[in-house]
PDB file of C-alpha atoms in Angstrom:
ATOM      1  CA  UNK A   1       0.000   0.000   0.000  1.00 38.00           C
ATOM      2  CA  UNK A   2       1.563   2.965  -1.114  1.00 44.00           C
ATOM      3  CA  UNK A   3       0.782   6.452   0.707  1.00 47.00           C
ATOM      4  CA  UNK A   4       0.285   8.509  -2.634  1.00 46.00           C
ATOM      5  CA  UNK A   5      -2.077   5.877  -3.743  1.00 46.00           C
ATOM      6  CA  UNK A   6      -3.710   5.996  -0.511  1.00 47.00           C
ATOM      7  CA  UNK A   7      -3.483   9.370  -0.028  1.00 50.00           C
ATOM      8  CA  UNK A   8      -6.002  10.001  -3.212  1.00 50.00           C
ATOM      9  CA  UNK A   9      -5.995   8.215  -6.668  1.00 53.00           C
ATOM     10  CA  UNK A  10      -8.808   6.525  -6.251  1.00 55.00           C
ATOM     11  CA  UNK A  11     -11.821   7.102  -8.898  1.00 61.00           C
ATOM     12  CA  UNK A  12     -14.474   8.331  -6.727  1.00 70.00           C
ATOM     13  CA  UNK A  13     -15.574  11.802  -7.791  1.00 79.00           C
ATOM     14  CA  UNK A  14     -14.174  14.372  -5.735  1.00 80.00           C
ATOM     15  CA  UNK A  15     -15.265  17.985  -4.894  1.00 85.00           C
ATOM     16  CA  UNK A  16     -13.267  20.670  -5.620  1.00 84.00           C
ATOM     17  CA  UNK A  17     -11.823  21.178  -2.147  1.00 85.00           C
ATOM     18  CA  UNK A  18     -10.484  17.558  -2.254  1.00 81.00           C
ATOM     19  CA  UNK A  19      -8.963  18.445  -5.221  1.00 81.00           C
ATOM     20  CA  UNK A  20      -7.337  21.411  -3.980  1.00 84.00           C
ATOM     21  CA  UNK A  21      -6.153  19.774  -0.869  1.00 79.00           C
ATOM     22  CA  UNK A  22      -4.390  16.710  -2.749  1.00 77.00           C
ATOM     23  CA  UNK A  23      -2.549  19.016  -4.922  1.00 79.00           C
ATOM     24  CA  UNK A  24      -0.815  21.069  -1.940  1.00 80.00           C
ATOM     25  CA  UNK A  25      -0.654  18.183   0.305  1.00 79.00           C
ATOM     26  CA  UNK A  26       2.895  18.348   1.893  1.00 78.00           C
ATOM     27  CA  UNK A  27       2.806  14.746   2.678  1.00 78.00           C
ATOM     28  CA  UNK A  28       2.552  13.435  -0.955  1.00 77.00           C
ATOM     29  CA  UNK A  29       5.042  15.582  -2.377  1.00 76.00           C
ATOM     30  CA  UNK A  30       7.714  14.879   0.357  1.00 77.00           C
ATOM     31  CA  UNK A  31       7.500  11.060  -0.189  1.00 80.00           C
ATOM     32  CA  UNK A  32       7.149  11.146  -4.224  1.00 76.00           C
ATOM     33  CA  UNK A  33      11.130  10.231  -5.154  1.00 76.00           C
ATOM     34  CA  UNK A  34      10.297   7.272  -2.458  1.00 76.00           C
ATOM     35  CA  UNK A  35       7.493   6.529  -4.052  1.00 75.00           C
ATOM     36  CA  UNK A  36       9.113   6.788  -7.547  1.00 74.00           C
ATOM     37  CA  UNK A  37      11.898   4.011  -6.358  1.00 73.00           C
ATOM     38  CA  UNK A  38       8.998   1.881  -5.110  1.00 74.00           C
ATOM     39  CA  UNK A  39       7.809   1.331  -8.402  1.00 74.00           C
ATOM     40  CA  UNK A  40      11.193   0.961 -10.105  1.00 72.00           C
ATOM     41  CA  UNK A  41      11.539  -2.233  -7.269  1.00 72.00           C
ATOM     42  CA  UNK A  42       8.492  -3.566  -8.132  1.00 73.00           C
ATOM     43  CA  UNK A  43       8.702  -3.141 -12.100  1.00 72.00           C
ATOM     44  CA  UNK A  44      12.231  -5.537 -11.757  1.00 69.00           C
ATOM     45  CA  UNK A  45       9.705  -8.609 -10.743  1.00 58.00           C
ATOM     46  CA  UNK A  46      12.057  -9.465  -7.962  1.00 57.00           C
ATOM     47  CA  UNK A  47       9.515 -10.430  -5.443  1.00 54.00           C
ATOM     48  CA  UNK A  48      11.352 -11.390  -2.563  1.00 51.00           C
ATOM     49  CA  UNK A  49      13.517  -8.306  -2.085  1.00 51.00           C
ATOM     50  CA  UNK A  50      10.804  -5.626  -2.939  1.00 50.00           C
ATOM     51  CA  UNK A  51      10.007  -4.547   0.830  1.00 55.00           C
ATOM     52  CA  UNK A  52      14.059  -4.882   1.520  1.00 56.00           C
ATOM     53  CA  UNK A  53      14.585  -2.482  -1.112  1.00 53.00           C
ATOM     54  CA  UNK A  54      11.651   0.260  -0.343  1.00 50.00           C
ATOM     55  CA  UNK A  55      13.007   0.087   3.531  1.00 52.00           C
ATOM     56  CA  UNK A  56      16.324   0.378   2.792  1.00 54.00           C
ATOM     57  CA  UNK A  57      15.943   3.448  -0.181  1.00 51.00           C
ATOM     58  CA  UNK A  58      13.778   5.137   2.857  1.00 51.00           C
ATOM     59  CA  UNK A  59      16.109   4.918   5.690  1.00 50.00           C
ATOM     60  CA  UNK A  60      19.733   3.398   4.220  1.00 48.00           C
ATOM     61  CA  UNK A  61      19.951   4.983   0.853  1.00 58.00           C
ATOM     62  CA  UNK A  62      23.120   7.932   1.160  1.00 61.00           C
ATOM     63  CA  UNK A  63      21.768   9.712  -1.941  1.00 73.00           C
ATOM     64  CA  UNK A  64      20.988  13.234  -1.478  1.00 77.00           C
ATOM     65  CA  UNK A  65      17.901  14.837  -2.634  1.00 79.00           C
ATOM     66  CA  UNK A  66      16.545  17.894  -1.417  1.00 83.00           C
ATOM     67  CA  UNK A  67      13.359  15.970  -0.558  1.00 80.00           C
ATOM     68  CA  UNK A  68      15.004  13.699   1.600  1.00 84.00           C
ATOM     69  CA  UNK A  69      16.693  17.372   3.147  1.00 87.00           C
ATOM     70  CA  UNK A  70      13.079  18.242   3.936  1.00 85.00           C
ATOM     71  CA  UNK A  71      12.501  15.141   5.078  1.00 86.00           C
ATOM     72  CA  UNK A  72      15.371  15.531   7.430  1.00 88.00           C
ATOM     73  CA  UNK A  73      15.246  19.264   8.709  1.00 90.00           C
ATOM     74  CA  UNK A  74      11.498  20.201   8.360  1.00 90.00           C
ATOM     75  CA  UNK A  75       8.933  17.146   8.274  1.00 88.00           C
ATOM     76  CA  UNK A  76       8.944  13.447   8.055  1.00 86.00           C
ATOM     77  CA  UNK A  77       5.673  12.270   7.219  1.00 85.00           C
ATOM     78  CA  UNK A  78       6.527   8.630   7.486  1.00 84.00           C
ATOM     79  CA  UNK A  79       7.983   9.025  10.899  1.00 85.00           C
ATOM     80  CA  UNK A  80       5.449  11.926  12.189  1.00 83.00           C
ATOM     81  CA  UNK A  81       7.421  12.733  15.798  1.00 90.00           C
ATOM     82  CA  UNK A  82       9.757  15.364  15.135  1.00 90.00           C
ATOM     83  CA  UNK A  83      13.851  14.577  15.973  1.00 92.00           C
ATOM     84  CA  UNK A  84      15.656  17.548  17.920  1.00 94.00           C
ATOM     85  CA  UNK A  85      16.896  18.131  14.284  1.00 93.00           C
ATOM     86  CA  UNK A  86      13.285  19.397  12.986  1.00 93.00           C
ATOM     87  CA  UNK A  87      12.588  21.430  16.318  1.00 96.00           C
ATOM     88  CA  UNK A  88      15.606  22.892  16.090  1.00 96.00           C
ATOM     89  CA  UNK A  89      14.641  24.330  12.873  1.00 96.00           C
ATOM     90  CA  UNK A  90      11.096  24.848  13.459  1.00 95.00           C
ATOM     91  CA  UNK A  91      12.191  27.001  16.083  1.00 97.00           C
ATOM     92  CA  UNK A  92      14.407  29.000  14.343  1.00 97.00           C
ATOM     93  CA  UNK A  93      11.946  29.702  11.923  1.00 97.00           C
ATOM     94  CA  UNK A  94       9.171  30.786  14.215  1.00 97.00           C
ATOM     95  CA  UNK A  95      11.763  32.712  15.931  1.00 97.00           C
ATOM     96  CA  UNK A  96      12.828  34.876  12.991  1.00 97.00           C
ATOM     97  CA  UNK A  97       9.558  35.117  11.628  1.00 97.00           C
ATOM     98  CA  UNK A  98       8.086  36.898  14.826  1.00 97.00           C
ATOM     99  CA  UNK A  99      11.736  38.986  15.179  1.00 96.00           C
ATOM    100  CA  UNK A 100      10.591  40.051  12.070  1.00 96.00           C
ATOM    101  CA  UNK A 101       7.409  40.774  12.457  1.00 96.00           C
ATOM    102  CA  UNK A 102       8.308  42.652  15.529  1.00 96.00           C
ATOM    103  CA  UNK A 103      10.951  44.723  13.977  1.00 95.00           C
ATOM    104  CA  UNK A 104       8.668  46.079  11.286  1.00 95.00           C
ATOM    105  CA  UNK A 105       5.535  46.650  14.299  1.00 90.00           C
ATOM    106  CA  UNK A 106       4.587  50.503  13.910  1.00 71.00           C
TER     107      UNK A 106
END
């Protein structure tokens, strides 16, 4: 079960907010290249090592992507509790965000 195919390719007629919503979804777009290597696994036919191969490409693969940078400093929507790593930055965001905000306060 994949999560983009989960997440909302299925044929039932959807209203326009649905729509909307699947289009800016975070989560789908910050697992697509995972997704993509998914399906190159399963197009080779080898059975027994599919499951190996999507496990490993999520958590043992060393290439870099900036998705899997996201994944790693922002938001990891297959492991949803945030590391110190994504605080860290989450805070730093909020915190110059609101600087900011004060700073330019009339």
């Amino acid at each position: 079960d994949s999560f983009i195919e989960f997440s909302g390719n299925s044929h039932k007629k959807k209203t326009f907010l649905q729509k909307i919503w699947h289009k800016l979804d975070p989560n789908i777009w910050l697992v697509w290249d995972l997704e993509q290597e998914r399906r190159q696994s399963l197009n080779k036919n080898d059975t027994s090592t599919n499951n190996d191969s999507y496990r490993k490409s999520q958590y043992g693969n060393n290439e870099w992507s900036i998705l899997r940078f996201l994944r790693f400093l922002l938001y990891n929507p297959l492991v949803p509790e945030f590391t110190s790593v994504q605080q860290f930055s989450w805070s730093t965001i909020l915190g110059i965000t609101i600087g900011v905000y004060t700073a330019v306060w009339k």
